[in-house]
CSV table of N, CA, C and O in Angstrom, one decimal:
chain,number,residue,atom,x,y,z
A,19,UNK,N,0.8,-1.2,0.0
A,19,UNK,CA,0.0,0.0,0.0
A,19,UNK,C,0.9,1.2,0.0
A,19,UNK,O,2.0,1.2,0.6
A,20,UNK,N,0.4,2.3,-0.6
A,20,UNK,CA,1.1,3.5,-0.6
A,20,UNK,C,1.0,4.2,0.8
A,20,UNK,O,0.0,4.1,1.5
A,21,UNK,N,2.1,4.8,1.1
A,21,UNK,CA,2.1,5.7,2.3
A,21,UNK,C,2.0,7.1,1.9
A,21,UNK,O,2.8,7.5,1.0
A,22,UNK,N,1.2,7.9,2.5
A,22,UNK,CA,1.1,9.3,2.2
A,22,UNK,C,1.5,10.1,3.4
A,22,UNK,O,1.1,9.9,4.5
A,23,UNK,N,2.5,11.0,3.2
A,23,UNK,CA,3.1,11.8,4.2
A,23,UNK,C,2.8,13.3,4.0
A,23,UNK,O,3.2,13.8,3.0
A,24,UNK,N,2.1,13.9,5.0
A,24,UNK,CA,1.7,15.3,4.9
A,24,UNK,C,2.7,16.2,5.6
A,24,UNK,O,3.3,15.8,6.6
A,25,UNK,N,2.9,17.4,5.0
A,25,UNK,CA,3.7,18.4,5.7
A,25,UNK,C,3.3,19.8,5.3
A,25,UNK,O,2.5,19.9,4.4
A,26,UNK,N,3.9,20.8,5.9
A,26,UNK,CA,3.6,22.1,5.5
A,26,UNK,C,2.7,22.9,6.5
A,26,UNK,O,2.5,24.1,6.3
A,27,UNK,N,2.2,22.3,7.5
A,27,UNK,CA,1.3,23.0,8.4
A,27,UNK,C,2.1,23.9,9.3
A,27,UNK,O,3.3,23.9,9.3
A,28,UNK,N,1.4,24.7,10.1
A,28,UNK,CA,2.0,25.6,11.0
A,28,UNK,C,1.1,26.6,11.6
A,28,UNK,O,-0.1,26.4,11.4
A,29,UNK,N,1.7,27.6,12.2
A,29,UNK,CA,0.9,28.7,12.8
A,29,UNK,C,0.8,29.9,11.8
A,29,UNK,O,1.9,30.3,11.3
A,30,UNK,N,-0.3,30.4,11.6
A,30,UNK,CA,-0.5,31.5,10.6
A,30,UNK,C,-1.6,32.4,11.2
A,30,UNK,O,-2.5,32.0,11.8
A,31,UNK,N,-1.4,33.7,10.9
A,31,UNK,CA,-2.4,34.7,11.3
A,31,UNK,C,-3.6,34.6,10.3
A,31,UNK,O,-3.4,34.2,9.1
A,32,UNK,N,-4.7,35.1,10.8
A,32,UNK,CA,-5.9,35.2,9.8
A,32,UNK,C,-5.5,36.0,8.6
A,32,UNK,O,-4.9,37.0,8.8
A,33,UNK,N,-5.9,35.5,7.5
A,33,UNK,CA,-5.6,36.2,6.2
A,33,UNK,C,-4.3,35.7,5.6
A,33,UNK,O,-4.0,36.1,4.5
A,34,UNK,N,-3.6,34.9,6.3
A,34,UNK,CA,-2.3,34.4,5.8
A,34,UNK,C,-2.4,33.2,4.9
A,34,UNK,O,-3.5,32.8,4.6
A,35,UNK,N,-1.3,32.7,4.5
A,35,UNK,CA,-1.3,31.6,3.6
A,35,UNK,C,-0.4,30.5,4.0
A,35,UNK,O,0.6,30.7,4.8
A,36,UNK,N,-0.7,29.3,3.6
A,36,UNK,CA,0.2,28.1,3.8
A,36,UNK,C,0.1,27.2,2.6
A,36,UNK,O,-1.0,27.2,1.9
A,37,UNK,N,1.1,26.4,2.4
A,37,UNK,CA,1.1,25.4,1.3
A,37,UNK,C,1.4,24.1,1.9
A,37,UNK,O,2.4,23.8,2.5
A,38,UNK,N,0.4,23.2,1.8
A,38,UNK,CA,0.6,21.8,2.3
A,38,UNK,C,1.0,20.9,1.2
A,38,UNK,O,0.6,21.1,0.0
A,39,UNK,N,1.8,19.9,1.5
A,39,UNK,CA,2.3,18.9,0.6
A,39,UNK,C,2.0,17.5,1.1
A,39,UNK,O,2.0,17.3,2.3
A,40,UNK,N,1.7,16.6,0.2
A,40,UNK,CA,1.5,15.2,0.5
A,40,UNK,C,2.3,14.4,-0.5
A,40,UNK,O,2.1,14.5,-1.7
A,41,UNK,N,3.2,13.6,0.0
A,41,UNK,CA,4.1,12.9,-0.8
A,41,UNK,C,3.8,11.4,-0.7
A,41,UNK,O,3.7,10.9,0.5
A,42,UNK,N,3.6,10.7,-1.8
A,42,UNK,CA,3.4,9.2,-1.7
A,42,UNK,C,4.7,8.4,-1.7
A,42,UNK,O,5.7,8.8,-2.3
A,43,UNK,N,4.7,7.3,-1.1
A,43,UNK,CA,5.9,6.5,-1.0
A,43,UNK,C,6.1,5.7,-2.3
A,43,UNK,O,7.2,5.2,-2.5
A,44,UNK,N,5.1,5.7,-3.2
A,44,UNK,CA,5.3,5.2,-4.5
A,44,UNK,C,4.4,6.0,-5.5
A,44,UNK,O,3.7,6.9,-5.0
A,45,UNK,N,4.4,5.6,-6.7
A,45,UNK,CA,3.7,6.3,-7.7
A,45,UNK,C,2.2,6.5,-7.4
A,45,UNK,O,1.5,5.6,-6.9
A,46,UNK,N,1.7,7.7,-7.6
A,46,UNK,CA,0.3,8.0,-7.4
A,46,UNK,C,-0.4,8.2,-8.7
A,46,UNK,O,-1.6,8.5,-8.7
A,47,UNK,N,0.2,8.0,-9.8
A,47,UNK,CA,-0.4,8.3,-11.1
A,47,UNK,C,-1.6,7.5,-11.4
A,47,UNK,O,-2.5,7.9,-12.1
A,48,UNK,N,-1.7,6.3,-10.8
A,48,UNK,CA,-2.8,5.4,-11.0
A,48,UNK,C,-3.9,5.6,-10.0
A,48,UNK,O,-4.9,4.9,-10.0
A,49,UNK,N,-3.7,6.6,-9.1
A,49,UNK,CA,-4.8,6.8,-8.1
A,49,UNK,C,-5.7,7.8,-8.7
A,49,UNK,O,-5.4,9.0,-9.0
A,50,UNK,N,-6.9,7.4,-9.0
A,50,UNK,CA,-7.9,8.2,-9.7
A,50,UNK,C,-8.1,9.6,-9.1
A,50,UNK,O,-8.1,10.6,-9.8
A,51,UNK,N,-8.4,9.6,-7.8
A,51,UNK,CA,-8.7,10.8,-7.2
A,51,UNK,C,-8.1,10.9,-5.8
A,51,UNK,O,-8.1,10.0,-5.0
A,52,UNK,N,-7.5,12.1,-5.6
A,52,UNK,CA,-6.8,12.3,-4.3
A,52,UNK,C,-7.4,13.6,-3.7
A,52,UNK,O,-7.8,14.5,-4.4
A,53,UNK,N,-7.5,13.6,-2.4
A,53,UNK,CA,-8.1,14.8,-1.8
A,53,UNK,C,-7.4,15.1,-0.5
A,53,UNK,O,-6.6,14.4,0.1
A,54,UNK,N,-7.7,16.4,0.0
A,54,UNK,CA,-7.3,16.8,1.3
A,54,UNK,C,-8.5,16.9,2.2
A,54,UNK,O,-9.6,17.5,1.8
A,55,UNK,N,-8.4,16.3,3.3
A,55,UNK,CA,-9.4,16.3,4.4
A,55,UNK,C,-8.9,17.1,5.5
A,55,UNK,O,-7.7,17.3,5.7
A,56,UNK,N,-9.8,17.5,6.4
A,56,UNK,CA,-9.4,18.2,7.6
A,56,UNK,C,-10.4,17.8,8.7
A,56,UNK,O,-11.5,17.4,8.5
A,57,UNK,N,-9.8,17.8,9.9
A,57,UNK,CA,-10.6,17.5,11.1
A,57,UNK,C,-10.2,18.4,12.2
A,57,UNK,O,-9.1,18.4,12.6
A,58,UNK,N,-11.2,19.2,12.7
A,58,UNK,CA,-11.0,20.0,13.8
A,58,UNK,C,-11.5,19.4,15.1
A,58,UNK,O,-12.4,18.5,15.0
A,59,UNK,N,-11.1,19.7,16.3
A,59,UNK,CA,-11.6,19.1,17.5
A,59,UNK,C,-13.1,19.2,17.6
A,59,UNK,O,-13.6,20.3,17.4
A,60,UNK,N,-13.7,18.1,17.9
A,60,UNK,CA,-15.1,18.1,18.1
A,60,UNK,C,-16.0,18.2,16.8
A,60,UNK,O,-17.2,18.2,16.8
A,61,UNK,N,-15.3,18.1,15.7
A,61,UNK,CA,-16.0,18.2,14.4
A,61,UNK,C,-15.7,17.0,13.5
A,61,UNK,O,-14.7,16.3,13.7
A,62,UNK,N,-16.6,16.7,12.6
A,62,UNK,CA,-16.4,15.6,11.7
A,62,UNK,C,-15.4,15.9,10.7
A,62,UNK,O,-15.2,17.0,10.3
A,63,UNK,N,-14.7,14.9,10.3
A,63,UNK,CA,-13.7,15.0,9.2
A,63,UNK,C,-14.5,15.4,7.9
A,63,UNK,O,-15.6,14.9,7.6
A,64,UNK,N,-13.9,16.3,7.2
A,64,UNK,CA,-14.5,16.8,5.9
A,64,UNK,C,-13.5,16.8,4.8
A,64,UNK,O,-12.3,17.1,5.0
A,65,UNK,N,-14.0,16.5,3.6
A,65,UNK,CA,-13.2,16.6,2.4
A,65,UNK,C,-13.3,18.1,1.9
A,65,UNK,O,-14.3,18.6,1.6
A,66,UNK,N,-12.1,18.7,1.8
A,66,UNK,CA,-12.1,20.2,1.5
A,66,UNK,C,-11.7,20.4,0.0
A,66,UNK,O,-12.1,21.4,-0.6
A,67,UNK,N,-10.9,19.5,-0.5
A,67,UNK,CA,-10.5,19.7,-1.9
A,67,UNK,C,-10.1,18.3,-2.5
A,67,UNK,O,-9.6,17.5,-1.8
A,68,UNK,N,-10.4,18.1,-3.8
A,68,UNK,CA,-10.0,16.9,-4.4
A,68,UNK,C,-9.6,17.1,-5.9
A,68,UNK,O,-10.1,18.1,-6.5
A,69,UNK,N,-8.8,16.2,-6.4
A,69,UNK,CA,-8.4,16.3,-7.8
A,69,UNK,C,-8.3,14.9,-8.4
A,69,UNK,O,-7.8,14.0,-7.7
A,70,UNK,N,-8.7,14.8,-9.6
A,70,UNK,CA,-8.6,13.5,-10.3
A,70,UNK,C,-7.3,13.4,-11.1
A,70,UNK,O,-6.6,14.4,-11.3
A,71,UNK,N,-7.0,12.3,-11.6
A,71,UNK,CA,-5.8,12.1,-12.4
A,71,UNK,C,-5.9,12.9,-13.7
A,71,UNK,O,-4.9,13.2,-14.3
A,72,UNK,N,-7.1,13.2,-14.1
A,72,UNK,CA,-7.3,14.0,-15.3
A,72,UNK,C,-7.3,15.5,-15.1
A,72,UNK,O,-7.4,16.3,-16.0
A,73,UNK,N,-7.2,15.9,-13.8
A,73,UNK,CA,-7.1,17.3,-13.5
A,73,UNK,C,-8.4,18.0,-13.0
A,73,UNK,O,-8.4,19.2,-12.7
A,74,UNK,N,-9.5,17.2,-13.0
A,74,UNK,CA,-10.7,17.8,-12.5
A,74,UNK,C,-10.6,18.1,-11.0
A,74,UNK,O,-9.9,17.3,-10.3
A,75,UNK,N,-11.2,19.2,-10.6
A,75,UNK,CA,-11.0,19.6,-9.2
A,75,UNK,C,-12.4,19.8,-8.6
A,75,UNK,O,-13.4,20.2,-9.2
A,76,UNK,N,-12.5,19.6,-7.3
A,76,UNK,CA,-13.7,19.8,-6.5
A,76,UNK,C,-13.3,20.5,-5.2
A,76,UNK,O,-12.3,20.0,-4.5
A,77,UNK,N,-14.1,21.4,-4.7
A,77,UNK,CA,-13.8,22.1,-3.5
A,77,UNK,C,-15.1,22.2,-2.6
A,77,UNK,O,-16.2,22.4,-3.1
A,78,UNK,N,-14.9,22.1,-1.3
A,78,UNK,CA,-16.0,22.4,-0.4
A,78,UNK,C,-16.3,23.9,-0.5
A,78,UNK,O,-15.5,24.7,-0.8
A,79,UNK,N,-17.6,24.2,-0.3
A,79,UNK,CA,-18.0,25.6,-0.4
A,79,UNK,C,-17.2,26.5,0.5
A,79,UNK,O,-17.0,27.7,0.2
A,80,UNK,N,-16.9,26.0,1.7
A,80,UNK,CA,-16.2,26.8,2.7
A,80,UNK,C,-14.8,27.3,2.2
A,80,UNK,O,-14.2,28.2,2.8
A,81,UNK,N,-14.2,26.6,1.2
A,81,UNK,CA,-12.8,27.0,0.8
A,81,UNK,C,-12.8,27.4,-0.6
A,81,UNK,O,-11.7,27.8,-1.1
A,82,UNK,N,-13.9,27.4,-1.3
A,82,UNK,CA,-13.8,27.8,-2.7
A,82,UNK,C,-13.3,29.3,-2.9
A,82,UNK,O,-13.7,30.1,-2.1
A,83,UNK,N,-12.4,29.4,-3.8
A,83,UNK,CA,-11.8,30.8,-4.1
A,83,UNK,C,-10.6,31.1,-3.2
A,83,UNK,O,-9.9,32.1,-3.4
A,84,UNK,N,-10.4,30.2,-2.2
A,84,UNK,CA,-9.3,30.5,-1.3
A,84,UNK,C,-8.2,29.4,-1.3
A,84,UNK,O,-7.0,29.6,-1.2
A,85,UNK,N,-8.7,28.1,-1.6
A,85,UNK,CA,-7.8,27.0,-1.6
A,85,UNK,C,-7.6,26.5,-3.0
A,85,UNK,O,-8.6,26.6,-3.8
A,86,UNK,N,-6.4,26.0,-3.4
A,86,UNK,CA,-6.2,25.4,-4.7
A,86,UNK,C,-5.4,24.1,-4.5
A,86,UNK,O,-4.4,24.1,-3.9
A,87,UNK,N,-6.0,23.1,-5.1
A,87,UNK,CA,-5.4,21.8,-5.0
A,87,UNK,C,-4.6,21.5,-6.4
A,87,UNK,O,-5.1,21.9,-7.4
A,88,UNK,N,-3.5,20.8,-6.3
A,88,UNK,CA,-2.8,20.5,-7.5
A,88,UNK,C,-2.1,19.1,-7.2
A,88,UNK,O,-1.9,18.7,-6.1
A,89,UNK,N,-1.7,18.5,-8.3
A,89,UNK,CA,-1.0,17.2,-8.2
A,89,UNK,C,0.1,17.2,-9.2
A,89,UNK,O,0.0,17.7,-10.3
A,90,UNK,N,1.2,16.6,-8.8
A,90,UNK,CA,2.3,16.4,-9.7
A,90,UNK,C,2.7,14.9,-9.6
A,90,UNK,O,3.4,14.4,-8.7
A,91,UNK,N,2.2,14.1,-10.6
A,91,UNK,CA,2.4,12.7,-10.5
A,91,UNK,C,3.8,12.3,-10.7
A,91,UNK,O,4.3,11.3,-10.2
A,92,UNK,N,4.6,13.1,-11.4
A,92,UNK,CA,6.0,12.8,-11.5
A,92,UNK,C,6.8,12.9,-10.2
A,92,UNK,O,7.8,12.2,-10.0
A,93,UNK,N,6.3,13.7,-9.3
A,93,UNK,CA,6.9,13.8,-8.0
A,93,UNK,C,6.0,13.1,-6.9
A,93,UNK,O,6.3,13.2,-5.7
A,94,UNK,N,5.0,12.4,-7.3
A,94,UNK,CA,4.1,11.7,-6.4
A,94,UNK,C,3.6,12.6,-5.3
A,94,UNK,O,3.5,12.2,-4.1
A,95,UNK,N,3.2,13.8,-5.7
A,95,UNK,CA,2.9,14.8,-4.7
A,95,UNK,C,1.5,15.5,-5.0
A,95,UNK,O,1.2,15.7,-6.2
A,96,UNK,N,0.8,15.7,-4.0
A,96,UNK,CA,-0.5,16.5,-4.1
A,96,UNK,C,-0.3,17.6,-3.1
A,96,UNK,O,0.1,17.5,-2.0
A,97,UNK,N,-0.6,18.8,-3.6
A,97,UNK,CA,-0.4,20.0,-2.8
A,97,UNK,C,-1.8,20.8,-2.6
A,97,UNK,O,-2.7,20.6,-3.4
A,98,UNK,N,-1.8,21.5,-1.5
A,98,UNK,CA,-2.9,22.4,-1.2
A,98,UNK,C,-2.4,23.8,-0.9
A,98,UNK,O,-1.8,24.0,0.2
A,99,UNK,N,-2.7,24.7,-1.7
A,99,UNK,CA,-2.3,26.1,-1.5
A,99,UNK,C,-3.5,26.7,-0.8
A,99,UNK,O,-4.6,26.8,-1.3
A,100,UNK,N,-3.3,27.3,0.4
A,100,UNK,CA,-4.4,27.8,1.2
A,100,UNK,C,-4.1,29.3,1.4
A,100,UNK,O,-3.1,29.7,2.0
A,101,UNK,N,-5.0,30.1,0.9
A,101,UNK,CA,-4.9,31.6,1.1
A,101,UNK,C,-6.0,32.1,1.9
A,101,UNK,O,-7.0,31.5,2.1
A,102,UNK,N,-5.9,33.4,2.4
A,102,UNK,CA,-6.9,34.0,3.1
A,102,UNK,C,-7.5,33.1,4.2
A,102,UNK,O,-8.7,33.0,4.4
A,103,UNK,N,-6.6,32.6,5.0
A,103,UNK,CA,-7.0,31.6,6.0
A,103,UNK,C,-7.8,32.3,7.1
A,103,UNK,O,-7.6,33.4,7.5
A,104,UNK,N,-8.8,31.5,7.6
A,104,UNK,CA,-9.7,32.0,8.6
A,104,UNK,C,-9.5,31.1,9.8
A,104,UNK,O,-9.0,30.0,9.8
A,105,UNK,N,-10.1,31.6,10.9
A,105,UNK,CA,-10.0,30.8,12.2
A,105,UNK,C,-10.6,29.4,12.0
A,105,UNK,O,-10.1,28.4,12.5
A,106,UNK,N,-11.7,29.3,11.2
A,106,UNK,CA,-12.4,28.1,11.0
A,106,UNK,C,-11.6,27.1,10.1
A,106,UNK,O,-12.0,25.9,10.0
A,107,UNK,N,-10.5,27.5,9.6
A,107,UNK,CA,-9.6,26.6,8.8
A,107,UNK,C,-8.7,25.8,9.7
A,107,UNK,O,-8.0,24.9,9.2
A,108,UNK,N,-8.6,26.2,10.9
A,108,UNK,CA,-7.7,25.5,11.8
A,108,UNK,C,-8.2,24.0,12.0
A,108,UNK,O,-9.3,23.8,12.3
A,109,UNK,N,-7.2,23.1,11.8
A,109,UNK,CA,-7.6,21.7,11.8
A,109,UNK,C,-6.3,20.9,11.6
A,109,UNK,O,-5.3,21.5,11.2
A,110,UNK,N,-6.4,19.6,11.7
A,110,UNK,CA,-5.4,18.7,11.2
A,110,UNK,C,-5.8,18.3,9.8
A,110,UNK,O,-6.9,17.9,9.5
A,111,UNK,N,-4.9,18.5,8.8
A,111,UNK,CA,-5.1,18.2,7.4
A,111,UNK,C,-4.5,16.9,7.0
A,111,UNK,O,-3.3,16.6,7.4
A,112,UNK,N,-5.2,16.1,6.3
A,112,UNK,CA,-4.8,14.8,5.8
A,112,UNK,C,-5.0,14.7,4.3
A,112,UNK,O,-6.0,15.2,3.8
A,113,UNK,N,-4.2,13.9,3.6
A,113,UNK,CA,-4.5,13.6,2.3
A,113,UNK,C,-4.8,12.1,2.2
A,113,UNK,O,-4.4,11.3,3.0
A,114,UNK,N,-5.6,11.8,1.2
A,114,UNK,CA,-6.1,10.4,1.1
A,114,UNK,C,-6.8,10.3,-0.3
A,114,UNK,O,-7.0,11.3,-1.0
A,115,UNK,N,-7.3,9.2,-0.6
A,115,UNK,CA,-8.2,9.0,-1.8
A,115,UNK,C,-9.4,9.9,-1.5
A,115,UNK,O,-9.9,9.9,-0.3
A,116,UNK,N,-9.9,10.6,-2.5
A,116,UNK,CA,-11.0,11.4,-2.2
A,116,UNK,C,-11.7,12.0,-3.4
A,116,UNK,O,-11.0,12.5,-4.3
A,117,UNK,N,-13.0,12.0,-3.5
A,117,UNK,CA,-13.8,12.7,-4.4
A,117,UNK,C,-15.2,12.6,-3.9
A,117,UNK,O,-15.5,11.6,-3.2
A,118,UNK,N,-16.1,13.6,-4.2
A,118,UNK,CA,-17.5,13.4,-3.7
A,118,UNK,C,-18.0,12.1,-4.1
A,118,UNK,O,-18.1,11.7,-5.3
A,119,UNK,N,-18.5,11.3,-3.1
A,119,UNK,CA,-19.0,10.0,-3.4
A,119,UNK,C,-18.0,8.9,-3.3
A,119,UNK,O,-18.4,7.7,-3.3
A,120,UNK,N,-16.7,9.2,-3.3
A,120,UNK,CA,-15.6,8.3,-3.2
A,120,UNK,C,-14.9,8.5,-1.9
A,120,UNK,O,-14.2,9.5,-1.7
A,121,UNK,N,-15.1,7.6,-0.9
A,121,UNK,CA,-14.5,7.8,0.4
A,121,UNK,C,-13.0,7.6,0.5
A,121,UNK,O,-12.4,7.1,-0.5
A,122,UNK,N,-12.4,7.9,1.6
A,122,UNK,CA,-11.0,7.6,1.8
A,122,UNK,C,-10.7,6.1,1.9
A,122,UNK,O,-11.6,5.3,2.2
A,123,UNK,N,-9.5,5.8,1.8
A,123,UNK,CA,-9.0,4.4,1.9
A,123,UNK,C,-8.5,4.3,3.3
A,123,UNK,O,-7.6,5.1,3.7
A,124,UNK,N,-9.0,3.3,4.1
A,124,UNK,CA,-8.5,3.2,5.5
A,124,UNK,C,-7.0,3.0,5.6
A,124,UNK,O,-6.5,3.4,6.7
A,125,UNK,N,-6.4,2.4,4.7
A,125,UNK,CA,-4.9,2.2,4.8
A,125,UNK,C,-4.1,3.3,4.4
A,125,UNK,O,-2.8,3.2,4.6
A,126,UNK,N,-4.6,4.4,3.9
A,126,UNK,CA,-3.8,5.5,3.4
A,126,UNK,C,-3.7,6.7,4.4
A,126,UNK,O,-3.0,7.6,4.1
A,127,UNK,N,-4.3,6.6,5.6
A,127,UNK,CA,-4.2,7.7,6.5
A,127,UNK,C,-2.8,7.8,7.0
A,127,UNK,O,-2.2,6.9,7.5
A,128,UNK,N,-2.3,9.1,7.0
A,128,UNK,CA,-1.0,9.4,7.6
A,128,UNK,C,-1.2,10.1,8.9
A,128,UNK,O,-2.3,10.1,9.5
A,129,UNK,N,-0.2,10.8,9.3
A,129,UNK,CA,-0.2,11.5,10.6
A,129,UNK,C,-0.9,12.9,10.5
A,129,UNK,O,-1.3,13.4,11.5
A,130,UNK,N,-1.0,13.4,9.3
A,130,UNK,CA,-1.6,14.7,9.1
A,130,UNK,C,-0.6,15.8,9.4
A,130,UNK,O,0.5,15.6,9.9
A,131,UNK,N,-1.1,17.0,9.1
A,131,UNK,CA,-0.3,18.2,9.4
A,131,UNK,C,-1.2,19.2,10.1
A,131,UNK,O,-2.3,19.5,9.5
A,132,UNK,N,-0.7,19.8,11.2
A,132,UNK,CA,-1.6,20.7,11.9
A,132,UNK,C,-1.5,22.1,11.3
A,132,UNK,O,-0.4,22.7,11.1
A,133,UNK,N,-2.7,22.7,11.2
A,133,UNK,CA,-2.8,24.1,10.8
A,133,UNK,C,-3.5,24.8,11.9
A,133,UNK,O,-4.6,24.5,12.3
A,134,UNK,N,-2.8,25.8,12.4
A,134,UNK,CA,-3.3,26.7,13.5
A,134,UNK,C,-3.4,28.1,13.0
A,134,UNK,O,-2.5,28.7,12.4
A,135,UNK,N,-4.6,28.7,13.1
A,135,UNK,CA,-4.9,30.1,12.7
A,135,UNK,C,-5.1,30.9,14.0
A,135,UNK,O,-6.1,30.7,14.7
A,136,UNK,N,-4.2,31.8,14.2
A,136,UNK,CA,-4.3,32.6,15.4
A,136,UNK,C,-3.6,33.9,15.2
A,136,UNK,O,-2.6,34.0,14.5
A,137,UNK,N,-4.2,34.9,15.9
A,137,UNK,CA,-3.5,36.2,15.9
A,137,UNK,C,-2.6,36.4,17.1
A,137,UNK,O,-2.0,37.5,17.2
């Protein structure tokens, strides 16, 4: 199974930006859809952005216009550019298989990367 390792989280002020990266331990080019999930304390995990192998993208309404997902199959990497961050964006972010209607794969969960939004 592929291992997915997330990085790039940190502490940022409201309105700031962060870029998250997810690197696969092996090729991701055959993975149809990959997504970024987040989970905040006391809240359900949600899929915030997803991308297919063909480049189609999907975003949760809460992040549309602020987040951009991309993938580079040659580098086995999926990235999430987050701009105009809000307090509500604070969470642990994970990458995994993902697309609306296509759930995550239980074996792909990594440690995640913490995003903290604070002034």
